[in-house]
CSV table of C-alpha atoms and ligand atoms in Angstrom, one decimal:
chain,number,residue,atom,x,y,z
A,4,UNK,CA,9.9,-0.2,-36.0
A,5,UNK,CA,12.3,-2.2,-34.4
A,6,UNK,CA,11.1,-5.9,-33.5
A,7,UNK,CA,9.8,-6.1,-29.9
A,8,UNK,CA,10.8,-9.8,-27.8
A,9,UNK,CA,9.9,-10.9,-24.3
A,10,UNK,CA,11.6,-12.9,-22.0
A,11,UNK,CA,10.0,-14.9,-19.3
A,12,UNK,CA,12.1,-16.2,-16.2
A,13,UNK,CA,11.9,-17.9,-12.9
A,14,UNK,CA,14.5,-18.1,-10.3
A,15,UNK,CA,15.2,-18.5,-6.5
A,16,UNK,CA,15.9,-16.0,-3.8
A,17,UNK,CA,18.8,-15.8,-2.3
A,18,UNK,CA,18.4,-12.8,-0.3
A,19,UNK,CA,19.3,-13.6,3.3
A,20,UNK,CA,16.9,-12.2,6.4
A,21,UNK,CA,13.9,-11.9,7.5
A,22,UNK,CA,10.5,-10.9,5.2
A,23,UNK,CA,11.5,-6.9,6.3
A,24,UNK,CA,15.3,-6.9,4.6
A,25,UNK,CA,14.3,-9.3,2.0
A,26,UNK,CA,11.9,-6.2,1.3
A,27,UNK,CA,14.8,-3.7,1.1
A,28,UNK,CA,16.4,-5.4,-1.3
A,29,UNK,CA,13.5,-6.0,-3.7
A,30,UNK,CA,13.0,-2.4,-3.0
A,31,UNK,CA,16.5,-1.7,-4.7
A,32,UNK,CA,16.1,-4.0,-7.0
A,33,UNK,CA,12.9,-2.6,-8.4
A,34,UNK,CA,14.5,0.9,-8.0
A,35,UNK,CA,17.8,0.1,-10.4
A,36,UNK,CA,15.2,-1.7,-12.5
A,37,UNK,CA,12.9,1.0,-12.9
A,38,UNK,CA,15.7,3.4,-14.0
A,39,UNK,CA,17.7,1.1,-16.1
A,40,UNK,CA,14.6,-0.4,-18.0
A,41,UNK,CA,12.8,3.4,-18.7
A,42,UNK,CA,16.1,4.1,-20.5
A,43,UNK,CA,16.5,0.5,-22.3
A,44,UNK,CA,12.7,0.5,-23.9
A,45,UNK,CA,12.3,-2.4,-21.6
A,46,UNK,CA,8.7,-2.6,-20.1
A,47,UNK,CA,7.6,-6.2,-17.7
A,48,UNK,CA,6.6,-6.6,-14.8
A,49,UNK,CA,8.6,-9.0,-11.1
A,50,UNK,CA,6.7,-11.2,-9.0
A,51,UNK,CA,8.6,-12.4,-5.8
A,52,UNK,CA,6.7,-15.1,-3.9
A,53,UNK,CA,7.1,-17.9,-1.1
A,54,UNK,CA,10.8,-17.7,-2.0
A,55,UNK,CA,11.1,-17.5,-5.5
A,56,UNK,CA,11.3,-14.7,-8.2
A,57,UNK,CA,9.0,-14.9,-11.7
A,58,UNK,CA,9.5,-11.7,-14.4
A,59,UNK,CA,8.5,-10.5,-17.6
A,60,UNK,CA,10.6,-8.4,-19.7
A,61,UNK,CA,9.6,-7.2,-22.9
A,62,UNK,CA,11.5,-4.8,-25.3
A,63,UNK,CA,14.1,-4.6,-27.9
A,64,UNK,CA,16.1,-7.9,-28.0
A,65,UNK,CA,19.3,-5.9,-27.6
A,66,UNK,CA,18.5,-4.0,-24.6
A,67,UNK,CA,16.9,-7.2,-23.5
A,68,UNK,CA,20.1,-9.7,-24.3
A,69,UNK,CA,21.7,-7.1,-22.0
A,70,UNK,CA,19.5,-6.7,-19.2
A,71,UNK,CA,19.2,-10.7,-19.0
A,72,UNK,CA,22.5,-11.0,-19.2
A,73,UNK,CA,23.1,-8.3,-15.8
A,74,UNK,CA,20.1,-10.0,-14.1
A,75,UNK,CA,21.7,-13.8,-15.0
A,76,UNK,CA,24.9,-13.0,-13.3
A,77,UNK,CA,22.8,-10.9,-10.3
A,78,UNK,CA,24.2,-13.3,-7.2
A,79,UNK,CA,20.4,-12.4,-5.3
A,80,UNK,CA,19.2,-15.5,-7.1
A,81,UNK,CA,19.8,-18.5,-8.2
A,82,UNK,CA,18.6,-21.0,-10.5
A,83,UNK,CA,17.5,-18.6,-13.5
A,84,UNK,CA,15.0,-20.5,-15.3
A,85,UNK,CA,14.0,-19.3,-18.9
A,86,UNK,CA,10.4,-20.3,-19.6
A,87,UNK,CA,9.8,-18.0,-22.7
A,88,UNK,CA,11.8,-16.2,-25.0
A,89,UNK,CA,11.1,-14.9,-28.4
A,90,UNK,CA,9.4,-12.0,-30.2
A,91,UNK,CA,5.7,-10.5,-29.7
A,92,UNK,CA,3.7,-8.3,-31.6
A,93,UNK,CA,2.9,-5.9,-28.9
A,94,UNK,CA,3.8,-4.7,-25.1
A,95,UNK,CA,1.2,-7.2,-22.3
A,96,UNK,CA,2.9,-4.8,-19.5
A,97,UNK,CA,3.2,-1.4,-21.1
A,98,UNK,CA,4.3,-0.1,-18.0
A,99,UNK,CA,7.7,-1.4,-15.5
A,100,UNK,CA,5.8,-3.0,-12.5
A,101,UNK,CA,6.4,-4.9,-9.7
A,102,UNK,CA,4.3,-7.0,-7.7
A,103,UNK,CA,4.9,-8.8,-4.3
A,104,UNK,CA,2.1,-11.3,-3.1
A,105,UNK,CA,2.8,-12.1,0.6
A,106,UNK,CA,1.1,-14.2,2.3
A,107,UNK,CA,-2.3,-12.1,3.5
A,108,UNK,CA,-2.3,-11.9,-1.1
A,109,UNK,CA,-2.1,-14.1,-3.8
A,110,UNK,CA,0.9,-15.5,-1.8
A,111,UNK,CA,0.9,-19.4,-1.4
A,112,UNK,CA,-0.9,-19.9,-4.7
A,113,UNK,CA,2.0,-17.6,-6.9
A,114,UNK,CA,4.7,-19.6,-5.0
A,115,UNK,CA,2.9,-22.3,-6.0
A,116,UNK,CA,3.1,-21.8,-9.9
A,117,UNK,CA,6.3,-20.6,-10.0
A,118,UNK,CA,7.4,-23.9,-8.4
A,119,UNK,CA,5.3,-25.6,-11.0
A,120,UNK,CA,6.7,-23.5,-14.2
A,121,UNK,CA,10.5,-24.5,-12.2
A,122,UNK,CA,9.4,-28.6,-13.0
A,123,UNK,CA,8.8,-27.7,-16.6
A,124,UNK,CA,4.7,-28.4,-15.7
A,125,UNK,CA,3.5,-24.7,-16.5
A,126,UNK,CA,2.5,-25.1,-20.4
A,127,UNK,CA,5.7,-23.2,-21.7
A,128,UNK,CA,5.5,-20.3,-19.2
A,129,UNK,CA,1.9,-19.4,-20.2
A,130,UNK,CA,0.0,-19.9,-17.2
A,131,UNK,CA,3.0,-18.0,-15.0
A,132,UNK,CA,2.8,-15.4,-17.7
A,133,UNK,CA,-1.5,-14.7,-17.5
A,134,UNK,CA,-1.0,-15.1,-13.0
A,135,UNK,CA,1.7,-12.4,-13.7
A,136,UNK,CA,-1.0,-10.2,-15.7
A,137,UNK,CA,-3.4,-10.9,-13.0
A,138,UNK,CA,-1.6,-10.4,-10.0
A,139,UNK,CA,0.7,-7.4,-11.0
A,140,UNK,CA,-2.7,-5.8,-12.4
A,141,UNK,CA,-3.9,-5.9,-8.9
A,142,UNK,CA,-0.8,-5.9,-6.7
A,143,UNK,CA,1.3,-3.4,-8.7
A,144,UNK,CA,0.4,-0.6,-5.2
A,145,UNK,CA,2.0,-2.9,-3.2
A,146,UNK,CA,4.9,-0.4,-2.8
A,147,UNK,CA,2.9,2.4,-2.3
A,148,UNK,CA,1.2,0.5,0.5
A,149,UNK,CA,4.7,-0.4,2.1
A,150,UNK,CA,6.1,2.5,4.8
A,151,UNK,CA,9.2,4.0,3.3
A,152,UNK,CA,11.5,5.1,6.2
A,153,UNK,CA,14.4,5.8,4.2
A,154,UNK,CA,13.7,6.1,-0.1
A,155,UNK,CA,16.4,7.9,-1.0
B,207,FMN,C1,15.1,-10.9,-9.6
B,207,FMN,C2,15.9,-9.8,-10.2
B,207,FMN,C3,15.3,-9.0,-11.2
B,207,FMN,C4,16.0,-7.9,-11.7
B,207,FMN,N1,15.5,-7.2,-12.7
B,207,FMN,C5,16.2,-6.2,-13.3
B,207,FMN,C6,15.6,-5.5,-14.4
B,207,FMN,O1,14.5,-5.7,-14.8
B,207,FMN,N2,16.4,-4.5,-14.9
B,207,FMN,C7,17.7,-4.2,-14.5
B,207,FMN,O2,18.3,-3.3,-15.1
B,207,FMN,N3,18.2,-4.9,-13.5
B,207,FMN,C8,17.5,-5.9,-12.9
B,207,FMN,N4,18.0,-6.5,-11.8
B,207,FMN,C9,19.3,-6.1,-11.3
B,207,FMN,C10,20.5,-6.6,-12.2
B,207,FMN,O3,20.8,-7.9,-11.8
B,207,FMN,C11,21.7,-5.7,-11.9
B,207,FMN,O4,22.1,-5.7,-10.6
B,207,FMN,C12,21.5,-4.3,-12.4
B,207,FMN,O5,21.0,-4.3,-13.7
B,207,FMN,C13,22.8,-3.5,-12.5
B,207,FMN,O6,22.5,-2.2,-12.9
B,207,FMN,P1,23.6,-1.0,-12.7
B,207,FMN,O7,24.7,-1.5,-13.6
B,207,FMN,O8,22.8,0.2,-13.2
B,207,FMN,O9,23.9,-0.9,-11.3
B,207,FMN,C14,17.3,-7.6,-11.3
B,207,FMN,C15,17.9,-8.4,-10.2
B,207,FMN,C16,17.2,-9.5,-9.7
B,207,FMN,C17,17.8,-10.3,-8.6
C-alpha cells in the first residue's frame, strides 16, 4: 500500500471584500478542491477564520507534493506556513471537508490558534491539528446551511 503523508499549513487571506464575496471565493475554492482532491487520493479538511486559512491534507506524498505545490503558488493567500509534514499511519479526515467558523461559531477562538501556530507557539501544529478535528467535525454543514443563489 502506498505510504500515506499529511501536511499541515497556515496562511493569510488575501481575498479582498466584504464577509459575503470572501464567501464566494472559499466556495470555489472548496469546489476545485473537492474535485481535484477526490481524484488525487487526497482527503483533509480547510478552516478559514478571523482572516486566516488553516488545512489538513492527507494522501499520497505525490499527489500531495503537487497539490501543495498549486495551493503555495495560489495568490488568495499569503504567508503559507508549514506546521506539519511527514507520513501517518492512517487517514484523521477520511472525508474532503471544509469548515468556516464565523464569528456567531468557534470564530474568535480558531482565529486565535491559528495566529498562535503562525508565532511557532502551537506545539508543532498539534493543537491546530485536534481544533481542526473538532471544529470541522461540527462545522463541516456550514455549506449546507449557507443559501446558494447561483452553484453552478
Ligand atoms: C486556502 C486554499 C486552499 C486550497 N486547497 C486546495 C486543495 O485542497 N486542493 C486543490 O486542488 N486546490 C486547492 N486550492 C486551490 C489551488 O491553489 C489551485 O487554485 C487549484 O488547485 C487549481 O486547480 P485547477 O488546475 O484544477 O484549476 C486551495 C487554494 C487556497 C487559497
Amino acid at each position: 500500500m502506498t505510504q500515506l503523508h499529511r501536511v499541515l499549513y497556515c496562511s493569510r487571506n488575501l481575498i479582498p471584500g466584504a464577509p459575503e464575496a470572501v464567501a464566494a471565493h472559499i466556495r470555489s475554492i472548496l469546489a476545485t478542491s473537492r474535485r481535484n482532491n477526490a481524484r488525487d487520493g487526497i482527503t483533509g479538511g480547510l478552516l478559514f477564520s478571523e482572516g486566516c486559512f488553516a488545512q489538513v491534507l492527507e494522501g499520497p506524498l505525490d499527489a500531495l507534493e503537487s497539490a501543495f505545490e498549486r495551493i503555495q503558488c495560489d495568490e488568495r493567500h499569503s504567508d503559507v506556513t508549514v506546521l506539519q509534514s511527514g507520513p501517518i499511519a492512517t487517514r484523521d479526515f477520511p472525508d474532503w471537508s471544509m469548515a468556516f467558523a464565523g464569528p456567531d461559531a468557534a470564530g474568535p477562538i480558531a482565529g486565535e490558534r491559528i495566529d498562535t501556530a503562525f508565532a511557532g507557539q502551537s506545539g508543532g501544529g498539534d493543537k491546530l491539528l485536534d481544533m481542526l478535528k473538532a471544529v470541522i467535525a461540527r462545522e463541516s454543514e456550514w455549506l449546507a446551511s449557507v443559501p446558494e443563489p447561483a452553484r453552478a
